[in-house]
Each structure stands twice: as C-alpha cells, then as structure tokens.
Coordinates of C-alpha atoms in Angstrom, one line a residue:
M1 CA 232.2 -210.5 97.8
G2 CA 232.3 -211.4 94.5
P3 CA 230.1 -209.6 91.9
A4 CA 227.7 -213.2 91.7
R5 CA 226.8 -212.3 95.5
W6 CA 226.4 -208.7 94.8
L7 CA 223.6 -209.5 92.2
A8 CA 222.2 -212.1 94.1
L9 CA 222.3 -210.1 96.9
G10 CA 220.8 -206.4 95.0
G11 CA 217.8 -208.4 93.6
L12 CA 216.7 -209.6 97.5
L13 CA 217.0 -206.1 98.6
A14 CA 214.8 -205.2 95.2
L15 CA 212.8 -207.6 95.4
A16 CA 211.9 -206.8 98.9
A17 CA 211.5 -203.4 98.5
L18 CA 209.1 -204.6 95.6
L19 CA 207.6 -206.7 98.4
E20 CA 206.5 -203.6 100.9
A21 CA 205.7 -200.8 98.2
R22 CA 202.9 -204.0 96.6
L23 CA 200.9 -204.2 99.7
V24 CA 200.8 -202.0 102.1
G25 CA 199.2 -201.3 106.1
D26 CA 196.5 -199.1 106.6
D27 CA 199.6 -197.0 108.3
E28 CA 200.8 -195.8 105.0
A29 CA 199.5 -193.1 103.1
G30 CA 199.1 -194.1 100.0
F31 CA 198.7 -197.4 97.5
A32 CA 203.2 -196.5 96.4
E33 CA 203.4 -196.9 92.5
C34 CA 200.0 -197.7 92.3
D35 CA 198.9 -194.2 93.2
A36 CA 198.2 -192.7 89.5
F37 CA 195.5 -194.6 89.5
F38 CA 193.9 -191.6 91.9
Y39 CA 192.8 -187.8 90.9
A40 CA 196.1 -185.5 91.9
G41 CA 197.9 -188.6 93.2
T42 CA 195.7 -188.9 96.4
P43 CA 193.5 -192.2 97.5
P44 CA 190.6 -191.1 99.6
A45 CA 190.5 -189.9 102.6
G46 CA 188.2 -191.5 105.4
L47 CA 187.5 -195.3 104.2
A48 CA 190.3 -197.2 105.1
D49 CA 190.7 -198.6 108.5
A50 CA 193.2 -200.4 111.4
A51 CA 191.5 -203.7 109.6
H52 CA 191.6 -203.0 105.9
V53 CA 194.6 -203.6 103.2
R54 CA 195.8 -201.1 101.0
I55 CA 196.4 -204.1 97.7
C56 CA 198.7 -202.5 94.0
Q57 CA 197.5 -204.7 92.3
R58 CA 200.3 -205.6 89.9
F59 CA 200.7 -209.0 87.4
E60 CA 202.6 -209.7 84.2
G61 CA 205.5 -206.8 85.9
A62 CA 203.1 -203.8 85.9
A63 CA 200.9 -203.0 88.2
R64 CA 197.0 -202.1 87.2
F65 CA 195.5 -201.3 89.7
A66 CA 194.2 -200.6 93.7
T67 CA 192.3 -201.9 95.5
L68 CA 191.5 -201.2 100.0
Y69 CA 190.5 -204.7 100.8
S70 CA 188.9 -205.9 103.8
P71 CA 190.3 -209.1 105.8
R72 CA 187.3 -209.1 107.9
Q73 CA 184.5 -208.5 105.1
R74 CA 186.6 -211.0 103.0
A75 CA 185.9 -208.1 99.9
P76 CA 187.2 -205.2 98.8
A77 CA 185.6 -201.7 99.6
F78 CA 187.0 -200.2 96.7
S79 CA 188.8 -200.6 92.8
A80 CA 190.6 -197.7 91.5
F81 CA 191.5 -197.6 87.9
R82 CA 191.9 -195.0 84.9
A83 CA 189.5 -194.9 81.9
A84 CA 190.1 -198.2 80.0
R85 CA 187.6 -200.4 77.1
P86 CA 188.1 -204.6 76.3
A87 CA 191.2 -205.9 75.1
P88 CA 190.8 -209.3 73.0
R89 CA 190.9 -212.2 75.1
R90 CA 194.3 -214.6 74.1
A91 CA 193.2 -216.9 76.7
E92 CA 189.8 -218.1 79.7
P93 CA 191.1 -216.1 82.6
R94 CA 192.2 -218.3 86.1
W95 CA 190.7 -216.4 89.5
L96 CA 193.8 -215.4 91.3
V97 CA 194.1 -214.6 95.0
E98 CA 196.9 -212.6 96.4
P99 CA 199.5 -214.8 98.7
Q100 CA 200.5 -211.8 100.4
I101 CA 197.0 -211.0 102.9
D102 CA 197.2 -214.7 104.0
D103 CA 200.9 -215.1 104.3
P104 CA 202.9 -212.0 104.9
N105 CA 205.7 -213.8 104.6
S106 CA 205.0 -215.0 100.9
S107 CA 207.9 -214.7 98.3
F108 CA 205.1 -214.3 95.0
V109 CA 205.5 -210.2 94.6
E110 CA 202.0 -210.9 92.8
V111 CA 199.0 -212.0 92.2
I112 CA 198.4 -215.8 91.5
H113 CA 196.1 -218.9 90.1
E114 CA 194.8 -220.2 93.7
A115 CA 196.1 -223.6 92.2
E116 CA 199.1 -222.7 92.6
A117 CA 199.2 -221.7 95.9
I118 CA 197.4 -223.8 97.7
T119 CA 201.0 -226.0 98.1
S120 CA 203.0 -222.2 98.9
V121 CA 201.2 -219.9 100.3
N122 CA 200.2 -220.4 104.1
N123 CA 196.9 -220.2 106.0
L124 CA 195.2 -219.2 102.4
G125 CA 191.4 -218.0 103.1
S126 CA 192.1 -217.4 106.7
K127 CA 191.2 -213.6 104.9
Q128 CA 190.9 -213.9 101.8
A129 CA 188.0 -215.0 100.0
L130 CA 188.7 -218.8 97.2
N131 CA 186.7 -219.8 94.7
T132 CA 185.0 -222.7 97.1
D133 CA 183.2 -220.3 98.6
Y134 CA 181.0 -219.1 95.2
V135 CA 180.7 -222.9 94.5
D136 CA 176.2 -224.6 94.7
S137 CA 175.4 -220.7 95.6
D138 CA 173.8 -218.3 94.8
Y139 CA 175.9 -215.8 94.3
Q140 CA 179.4 -215.0 91.2
R141 CA 182.2 -213.6 91.3
G142 CA 181.3 -209.9 90.5
Q143 CA 184.6 -207.2 90.0
L144 CA 184.1 -203.4 90.6
Y145 CA 186.5 -202.6 89.1
P146 CA 184.8 -204.7 85.7
F147 CA 185.7 -207.0 83.0
P148 CA 183.4 -204.7 80.7
L149 CA 185.8 -201.9 81.4
N150 CA 189.0 -203.5 81.1
S151 CA 191.8 -203.0 78.7
D152 CA 194.2 -205.7 79.8
P153 CA 194.6 -208.1 77.4
Q154 CA 196.2 -210.2 80.6
M155 CA 192.7 -210.6 82.7
A156 CA 194.8 -209.4 85.6
I157 CA 191.1 -207.4 86.9
F158 CA 190.9 -212.2 87.8
T159 CA 191.4 -211.5 91.3
L160 CA 189.5 -212.2 94.1
T161 CA 190.3 -209.3 95.9
N162 CA 188.7 -207.2 92.9
S163 CA 185.3 -209.3 93.3
V164 CA 182.0 -209.7 95.7
P165 CA 178.6 -212.1 95.9
M166 CA 176.3 -210.8 93.0
T167 CA 173.8 -212.2 91.7
Q168 CA 173.2 -213.3 88.2
S169 CA 170.4 -210.6 87.4
F170 CA 172.3 -208.2 89.2
R171 CA 175.7 -208.8 88.0
E172 CA 174.3 -208.6 84.2
R173 CA 172.3 -205.2 84.6
W174 CA 175.9 -203.9 86.7
Y175 CA 177.9 -204.1 83.4
M176 CA 175.5 -203.5 81.0
N177 CA 174.9 -200.1 83.3
L178 CA 178.9 -199.4 83.9
D179 CA 179.2 -200.5 79.5
S180 CA 176.6 -198.3 78.8
L181 CA 177.9 -195.2 81.2
M182 CA 181.7 -195.0 80.0
D183 CA 180.5 -195.3 76.0
R184 CA 177.8 -192.7 76.1
A185 CA 178.5 -190.8 79.0
L186 CA 181.9 -190.4 80.8
I187 CA 184.7 -191.0 78.0
P188 CA 183.1 -189.1 75.4
H189 CA 182.8 -185.3 77.5
C190 CA 186.2 -186.9 79.7
G191 CA 188.6 -185.6 76.4
D192 CA 188.4 -190.0 75.2
G193 CA 188.8 -190.4 79.2
E194 CA 192.7 -189.4 79.1
D195 CA 192.1 -187.8 82.2
L196 CA 189.6 -190.2 83.5
Y197 CA 189.2 -191.3 87.6
L198 CA 186.8 -194.4 88.5
L199 CA 186.1 -195.5 92.0
A200 CA 184.3 -198.6 92.2
G201 CA 182.8 -199.5 95.6
A202 CA 180.8 -201.6 97.1
V203 CA 178.5 -201.5 100.6
P204 CA 179.2 -204.1 102.7
S205 CA 175.2 -206.0 104.3
D206 CA 174.9 -207.9 107.1
R207 CA 174.2 -210.9 104.9
R208 CA 177.2 -213.8 103.7
V209 CA 178.3 -216.1 101.7
K210 CA 179.3 -219.5 103.3
D211 CA 179.4 -216.9 106.4
R212 CA 182.5 -215.8 104.8
V213 CA 182.3 -213.6 102.1
A214 CA 180.2 -210.0 102.7
V215 CA 177.2 -209.8 99.9
P216 CA 177.4 -206.0 99.5
E217 CA 174.0 -204.6 100.5
S218 CA 174.8 -201.6 97.4
V219 CA 177.3 -201.5 94.7
W220 CA 178.5 -197.8 93.4
L221 CA 181.5 -195.8 90.9
A222 CA 182.4 -191.6 91.6
A223 CA 184.1 -190.5 88.4
C224 CA 186.2 -187.6 87.8
C225 CA 187.2 -186.1 85.1
A226 CA 191.1 -183.9 85.5
F227 CA 190.0 -182.1 82.3
P228 CA 191.9 -179.1 81.7
G229 CA 188.8 -177.0 81.8
G230 CA 185.9 -178.0 82.0
G231 CA 186.4 -181.4 84.3
W232 CA 183.6 -182.5 86.3
A233 CA 182.5 -184.9 89.2
M234 CA 179.9 -187.4 88.8
G235 CA 178.9 -190.1 91.2
F236 CA 175.8 -193.6 90.9
V237 CA 174.5 -196.5 93.0
K238 CA 172.8 -199.3 92.0
H239 CA 170.8 -200.7 95.3
V240 CA 171.3 -205.0 95.7
Q241 CA 167.7 -205.7 97.1
D242 CA 165.3 -202.9 94.5
S243 CA 164.4 -203.2 91.2
D244 CA 165.4 -199.6 90.5
V245 CA 167.9 -198.2 87.8
I246 CA 171.3 -196.9 88.4
E247 CA 170.5 -193.8 90.6
D248 CA 172.3 -190.5 89.1
V249 CA 173.9 -188.7 91.8
M250 CA 176.3 -185.9 93.4
V251 CA 180.2 -186.6 94.3
K252 CA 178.7 -185.1 97.7
D253 CA 175.8 -186.8 98.0
L254 CA 177.4 -190.3 97.2
E255 CA 180.1 -189.6 99.9
K256 CA 176.8 -189.4 102.5
L257 CA 175.7 -192.8 101.6
L258 CA 178.9 -194.4 102.1
P259 CA 180.6 -195.3 106.2
S260 CA 182.2 -193.2 107.7
H261 CA 181.5 -189.9 104.7
P262 CA 184.5 -190.3 103.4
Q263 CA 185.8 -187.8 101.2
L264 CA 186.9 -190.1 97.2
F265 CA 188.7 -187.1 95.2
H266 CA 191.2 -184.4 96.5
N267 CA 189.1 -180.9 96.5
N268 CA 186.2 -182.7 95.8
C269 CA 187.7 -183.1 92.1
G270 CA 188.4 -179.7 91.4
E271 CA 184.9 -178.6 92.4
T272 CA 185.9 -174.4 91.8
E273 CA 186.7 -175.5 88.0
Q274 CA 184.2 -177.9 87.0
D275 CA 182.0 -177.2 83.8
T276 CA 178.1 -177.3 84.5
E277 CA 177.6 -177.7 80.9
K278 CA 179.3 -181.2 80.5
M279 CA 177.4 -182.6 83.2
K280 CA 174.3 -181.7 82.1
K281 CA 175.0 -183.2 79.0
I282 CA 175.7 -186.0 80.8
L283 CA 172.6 -186.4 82.9
E284 CA 170.6 -186.4 80.0
V285 CA 172.9 -189.2 78.7
V286 CA 172.5 -191.1 82.0
N287 CA 168.4 -190.3 82.2
Q288 CA 168.4 -192.5 78.5
V289 CA 170.8 -195.7 80.1
Q290 CA 168.1 -195.4 83.2
D291 CA 164.8 -195.5 80.9
E292 CA 166.5 -198.6 78.6
E293 CA 166.6 -199.9 81.2
R294 CA 163.6 -199.3 83.0
K295 CA 162.2 -201.2 79.5
V296 CA 164.1 -203.7 79.3
Q297 CA 162.7 -204.9 83.3
S298 CA 159.3 -203.8 82.0
Q299 CA 159.4 -207.3 79.7
E300 CA 157.5 -209.6 80.7
S301 CA 159.9 -212.4 79.2
S302 CA 161.6 -214.7 80.8
V303 CA 163.9 -215.6 77.8
P304 CA 166.5 -212.3 76.6
L305 CA 166.3 -212.3 73.1
A306 CA 168.9 -213.4 71.2
S307 CA 171.0 -210.4 70.3
T308 CA 170.2 -209.1 73.8
Q309 CA 171.9 -212.4 75.2
S310 CA 175.2 -211.9 73.5
K311 CA 176.0 -209.1 74.4
T312 CA 175.4 -209.8 77.9
D313 CA 177.2 -213.2 77.5
A314 CA 180.0 -210.4 76.0
L315 CA 179.9 -208.2 78.8
L316 CA 180.3 -211.4 81.4
A317 CA 183.3 -212.3 82.8
P318 CA 184.4 -216.2 81.2
E319 CA 183.7 -218.4 85.1
A320 CA 186.6 -220.0 86.0
P321 CA 186.6 -224.4 85.1
Q322 CA 186.7 -226.2 88.6
E323 CA 189.8 -227.5 88.5
S324 CA 190.9 -231.5 90.1
R325 CA 193.9 -231.8 91.8
S326 CA 195.9 -235.4 92.5
L327 CA 197.6 -236.8 94.9
W328 CA 200.9 -237.1 92.7
G329 CA 200.2 -233.4 91.5
K330 CA 200.5 -231.8 94.5
F331 CA 203.6 -233.9 95.6
L332 CA 204.4 -232.7 92.5
G333 CA 204.4 -229.5 93.3
F334 CA 205.7 -229.5 96.2
V335 CA 209.2 -230.9 94.8
A336 CA 209.1 -228.1 92.4
T337 CA 208.1 -224.9 93.9
P338 CA 211.4 -224.1 95.7
F339 CA 212.9 -224.0 91.6
V340 CA 210.2 -222.3 90.5
K341 CA 210.8 -219.8 93.3
L342 CA 214.6 -219.0 92.2
L343 CA 213.3 -219.5 88.9
Q344 CA 210.8 -215.7 89.7
V345 CA 213.7 -214.0 91.4
M346 CA 216.0 -215.1 88.8
Y347 CA 213.2 -213.2 85.8
Y348 CA 212.3 -210.9 88.5
L349 CA 215.8 -209.9 88.5
V350 CA 216.4 -210.1 85.2
V351 CA 212.7 -207.6 84.7
A352 CA 214.7 -205.0 87.3
V353 CA 217.9 -205.0 85.1
L354 CA 215.8 -204.8 81.8
K355 CA 212.8 -202.5 83.0
S356 CA 216.1 -200.3 84.7
V357 CA 217.5 -199.7 81.3
V358 CA 214.8 -199.6 79.1
H359 CA 213.7 -196.7 81.8
L360 CA 217.0 -195.0 81.1
V361 CA 216.9 -195.4 77.3
W362 CA 213.3 -193.7 77.6
C363 CA 214.3 -190.8 79.9
I364 CA 217.8 -189.7 77.2
T365 CA 214.5 -190.1 74.2
K366 CA 211.9 -188.8 76.4
Q367 CA 214.6 -185.2 76.9
V368 CA 215.5 -185.1 73.1
I369 CA 211.1 -185.4 71.9
S370 CA 211.1 -183.2 74.8
G371 CA 213.7 -180.9 73.3
M372 CA 212.5 -181.7 69.2
G373 CA 209.3 -180.7 70.6
S374 CA 209.5 -177.8 72.3
C375 CA 211.6 -176.2 68.7
L376 CA 208.8 -177.2 66.7
C377 CA 206.1 -175.9 69.8
R378 CA 207.8 -171.9 69.8
L379 CA 208.1 -172.9 65.9
G380 CA 204.6 -173.2 65.2
S381 CA 203.4 -170.3 68.0
A382 CA 206.2 -168.2 65.9
T383 CA 204.1 -168.5 63.0
V384 CA 199.9 -168.3 64.3
S385 CA 201.2 -165.3 65.7
Y386 CA 202.3 -163.7 62.3
F387 CA 199.9 -164.7 60.5
V388 CA 197.4 -164.1 63.1
A389 CA 199.3 -160.6 63.0
I390 CA 198.5 -160.4 59.2
G391 CA 195.0 -161.6 59.4
E392 CA 193.9 -158.9 62.6
E393 CA 195.4 -155.6 60.2
L394 CA 193.9 -157.8 56.4
L395 CA 190.6 -157.8 58.5
S396 CA 190.3 -154.4 60.3
I397 CA 191.2 -152.3 57.1
P398 CA 187.7 -153.0 55.8
W399 CA 186.6 -151.2 59.7
K400 CA 188.9 -148.4 59.1
V401 CA 187.4 -147.6 55.2
L402 CA 184.1 -147.3 57.6
R403 CA 186.0 -145.3 60.0
V404 CA 186.9 -142.9 57.8
T405 CA 184.3 -143.2 55.0
G406 CA 181.8 -142.4 58.2
K407 CA 184.2 -139.1 59.6
V408 CA 184.1 -137.6 56.1
T409 CA 179.9 -138.1 55.9
R410 CA 179.8 -136.5 58.7
A411 CA 182.1 -133.3 58.0
L412 CA 179.7 -132.8 54.9
L413 CA 177.2 -132.9 57.1
R414 CA 178.3 -130.4 59.4
I415 CA 179.2 -128.3 56.3
L416 CA 175.1 -128.4 54.8
C417 CA 173.9 -128.3 58.1
C418 CA 176.0 -124.7 58.1
L419 CA 175.0 -123.9 55.0
L420 CA 171.6 -123.8 55.7
K421 CA 172.0 -122.0 59.0
V422 CA 172.7 -119.0 57.1
V423 CA 170.2 -119.1 54.9
C424 CA 168.2 -119.3 57.6
R425 CA 169.6 -116.5 58.9
V426 CA 169.7 -113.9 55.8
L427 CA 166.1 -115.2 55.5
G428 CA 165.2 -114.4 58.3
I429 CA 167.4 -110.3 58.1
P430 CA 163.7 -107.9 57.4
V431 CA 162.9 -106.4 53.4
R432 CA 164.3 -102.6 54.3
V433 CA 167.5 -103.5 55.6
L434 CA 168.4 -105.7 52.5
L435 CA 167.3 -102.8 50.2
D436 CA 169.3 -100.2 53.1
V437 CA 172.4 -102.1 52.5
A438 CA 171.3 -102.9 48.3
T439 CA 171.4 -98.5 48.1
F440 CA 173.9 -98.2 50.4
P441 CA 176.6 -97.4 47.4
V442 CA 173.6 -95.1 45.6
Y443 CA 173.6 -93.0 47.8
T444 CA 177.6 -93.0 48.9
M445 CA 178.5 -92.3 45.2
G446 CA 175.8 -89.1 45.3
A447 CA 177.5 -88.1 48.6
V448 CA 180.4 -87.2 47.5
P449 CA 179.9 -84.3 45.6
L450 CA 178.2 -82.8 48.3
V451 CA 180.8 -84.2 51.1
C452 CA 184.0 -82.5 48.7
K453 CA 182.0 -79.2 48.6
D454 CA 181.8 -78.8 52.5
I455 CA 185.1 -80.3 52.4
A456 CA 186.3 -77.0 50.0
V457 CA 183.8 -74.8 52.4
G458 CA 185.5 -75.6 55.1
L459 CA 190.0 -75.4 53.9
G460 CA 188.4 -71.7 52.5
G461 CA 186.8 -70.7 56.1
T462 CA 189.9 -72.2 58.2
V463 CA 192.1 -70.0 56.0
S464 CA 190.5 -66.9 55.9
L465 CA 190.3 -67.0 59.6
I466 CA 193.9 -68.0 60.1
L467 CA 194.7 -64.5 57.8
D468 CA 191.9 -62.3 59.7
T469 CA 194.1 -62.9 62.9
A470 CA 197.2 -62.9 61.5
F471 CA 196.0 -59.5 60.3
G472 CA 193.7 -58.9 63.5
T473 CA 196.8 -59.9 65.4
M474 CA 199.5 -57.5 63.7
G475 CA 196.9 -54.5 63.4
G476 CA 196.9 -54.9 67.6
L477 CA 200.4 -54.7 66.9
F478 CA 200.4 -51.2 66.3
Q479 CA 198.4 -50.0 68.4
V480 CA 199.6 -51.2 71.1
V481 CA 203.6 -49.9 70.1
F482 CA 201.9 -46.3 68.5
N483 CA 200.1 -45.7 72.0
V484 CA 203.1 -46.3 74.0
F485 CA 205.9 -43.0 71.8
K486 CA 202.1 -41.2 72.0
R487 CA 202.9 -41.0 76.3
V488 CA 206.7 -40.7 76.1
G489 CA 205.9 -37.9 74.3
Y490 CA 207.1 -38.2 71.4
K491 CA 205.5 -36.7 68.6
V492 CA 205.4 -37.9 64.9
T493 CA 203.7 -37.2 62.0
F494 CA 203.2 -37.5 59.1
D495 CA 203.0 -35.4 55.6
N496 CA 202.3 -36.2 52.7
S497 CA 206.5 -36.7 51.4
G498 CA 206.5 -39.7 53.9
E499 CA 209.2 -37.6 56.3
L500 CA 209.8 -37.9 59.9

C-alpha cells in the first residue's frame, strides 16, 4: 500500500474518530473534548435521558462550547461554556444547524449553514429546529450561550441547537441581565473570569412554535467559580410568563426547580470551601441589578430612549437575512457537493497534521518554559525568604530592646522594694533596743578591766589551790610513812646534831 493510500486511510480514521467524539449519545459518559467546559471535567448528572444528544459544538476546527440537546423538544436543555467577553464582529452571521442530529451518516464534523445543509443532509429538520420554524411567528431565536457573553469572532454560537424561542422583549431583558451580572458581579469576584464555569439552560413548557419547537417556561443560569481559596456557586432564574425581575437562588435550590432535580456541578462546586463573603458581595450587586430592572419596568414609555435602544441593539444578536435559492443554484450545489466534501476531507487532514505538529512544538516549548519558570520560581522564593528573614530580625530588634528594658526596670523596682522593706523593718524596732545596741561598745570597753581582774584572781586562786594540794599531799604521805615505822619498832629520834 502506497503512502497516498496510507495517508487517505489515516485521514478517514481521524475523521471517523472526530465524528464519534463530537456527537455522542446518552450511553457515553461525557462530551469528549468539550468536557473542559464543565467544572472538574464532569457534566451535570441527572439532566440527560435516552433521547438527549450530547453535542461538542465545534467551529473552525476548535471546540467552542457544549450543548445537551433534546430532539423531542427540538430545543437545548443546557449549554456549558466558560466566562468570556464579546469580540468585534467580523461579518453578519448566518444561523447554523447540526447535520448529524438529523443525519448520523453525515460527513460534516462541524455546524454548517442551513442553506448549505439543504442539499447535503438527509431528513434535515426531522429532529432539530430550522430557521423556517421562526418565520412569521411571535418568537425569535434566543441563545442559551448568549451573544453578549461570546468572545468568538467567528460567531460560533449562532447555531439553532443553542437557541430556544423567546419574545423580543424577554430576550432583551434576559441578555441585559446576563451582561450586567457578568460585568459587575460574577467576573470581578472570580479572578477576571478565568476560573468561572457557566451553565445556561431552559425548562420546556407544553407550548410549541408551529407544533415543533418547545417554548421555555423559564430560563436559568448556574455559575461555579473554582478560584483557589475563594470559590463560590450561584444560580439565577427568570420566568418567561411573569414580568418579575431575575431571581437569584442557591445552586441547590435551582436544582430543585429543574426537572429530575439534577446535580449541576460536581461535588456542588467545592461546597465545603466556598467563600461566603464573596457570595454576599455578589448578592449585593445582584440586588442593584434587580432594582435597575424594576425601574426600567416601571417606566411607562412605550418607546425606549436612544441610549437604551443602542445598548439593547449592541446586546442582541443580529438576525440573518432570509435567503432564497433558485433551481439552478440548487443544481449547482448538488453537482458541487462531492468536490466540496473532498476538499473538506483534505482540509481536515491538513488541519490534523498541522495540529499535531503545533501540539508537539507547544509541548516542547511548554516543558522548556516550565523548567525555566520553576528555576525562576525557586530563585524568587529563596530571595523572598532571605528578605523576609532579614525583615523579621530587623522588626524584632525594637521588641527585644523593649523586653530587656522591661527586665532591667523590673530588677530596679525589686531592689527599691527590698530597700523599702529594710527601712520599714528598721523603723519598726523599739528605741530602747537601738540605745542598747548603740551603748554596747561603751559597756564592753568598761568591763574589760574588771574581767581582766577577775581572770587574774581566778588564776592566782588556781595556783594557790595547786600548791596547797601538793604540799598537803606530801605532808600526808610523810605522816603515813612515819606511822608505819613507828609501829614496826623503829624509833627514830632526832637530836640537835641531826644524826639518826
């Protein structure tokens, strides 16, 4: 098999995969590449049934938003999109249709103009609304993903699968409400809208436009802000028949108002981490918008002012002109259709290759930028930590000086207290005791001679007592010896000569 055949086979496989990923039935879990338009990549649970079709709305080769479409009602149940603001218009849009809803075997992978689909899509209009459903009726095409919030310069939201029947006055009020809420309440409190996920839907009624398209009973908007550390969730409802202003509700309360009571956001949009203060500020702005709408409704003028009319015209989507095609034009379209399809296949092949190359280059660039960014982030973090440490030390110096000064002052106060206690104790001693203490040296010096005399007398008495004792002892011994000799018969005489 030659390279050309391999290329053609690869293109057909890529085209088949793209067709399968773009339009999925109820048995699929999500919206393929359009899951990025939902919070946490998870579509609402409980809204879809077996008849609903999940559409990843693509235009000019890129996913624009997601839609859950009901062929039975010929109207969308909801559209999911991210926060954006309008871009300058480049051309008058024409309303688009989704070929694969009516013709699952269609080779078109994106929405196309209804005029082009007439000759190339089988059973066109059997399961979806067409422009002819709105002709000569009291209703206009009201977009769920509305024109005022669109940032796509190609006007990809001008598809009938994104529209429900609305009266002109209701559509004007609904678009102006959304524009005011987005500019003043939702986007400013969600990091300029980068982390804002939006769901816009309609609750169908029993009324039909030309017995085909369901007229909504009410329209609603659910907003989920996934801003780190400061997220929130809020819902809004506007009833078609009533003239009341737009109503703000909590998301859980909004879910109770919808059929089958679905869960719009995964994990209730991080319910445990929502910032209640931001929600209070949002409600304050919502109250202002409601008051402004009441004032507008209270005006009895039937013709709007020029400024109001110009603002309304800027918010409303331009209507497509009615087109007529001759028989010759239809014949040319029928003949040119195979060539157009061949060119489309070649176009999608080239786009797929270019997208792969761009994706590879982008991945390499992203890795390089990520590495450089991490290095710069670490360097900046270290520098900030260094300056923070120096700042903390500098800021702690006055506190340390004050602490040392306090300790010194406390020590001095303790010394002074001790001195005062000593003085108090001294003052508490009787005067007689103080006199005795003061005269103690005088009495001591006067008693020294007497003490010395008493010591001398004591010593003399002691010496005399010793001598008396010694002589008395010797005399007694001598008397004993004498008596002994006398008893044994010796006679001892003494004469004057001293001889014995």
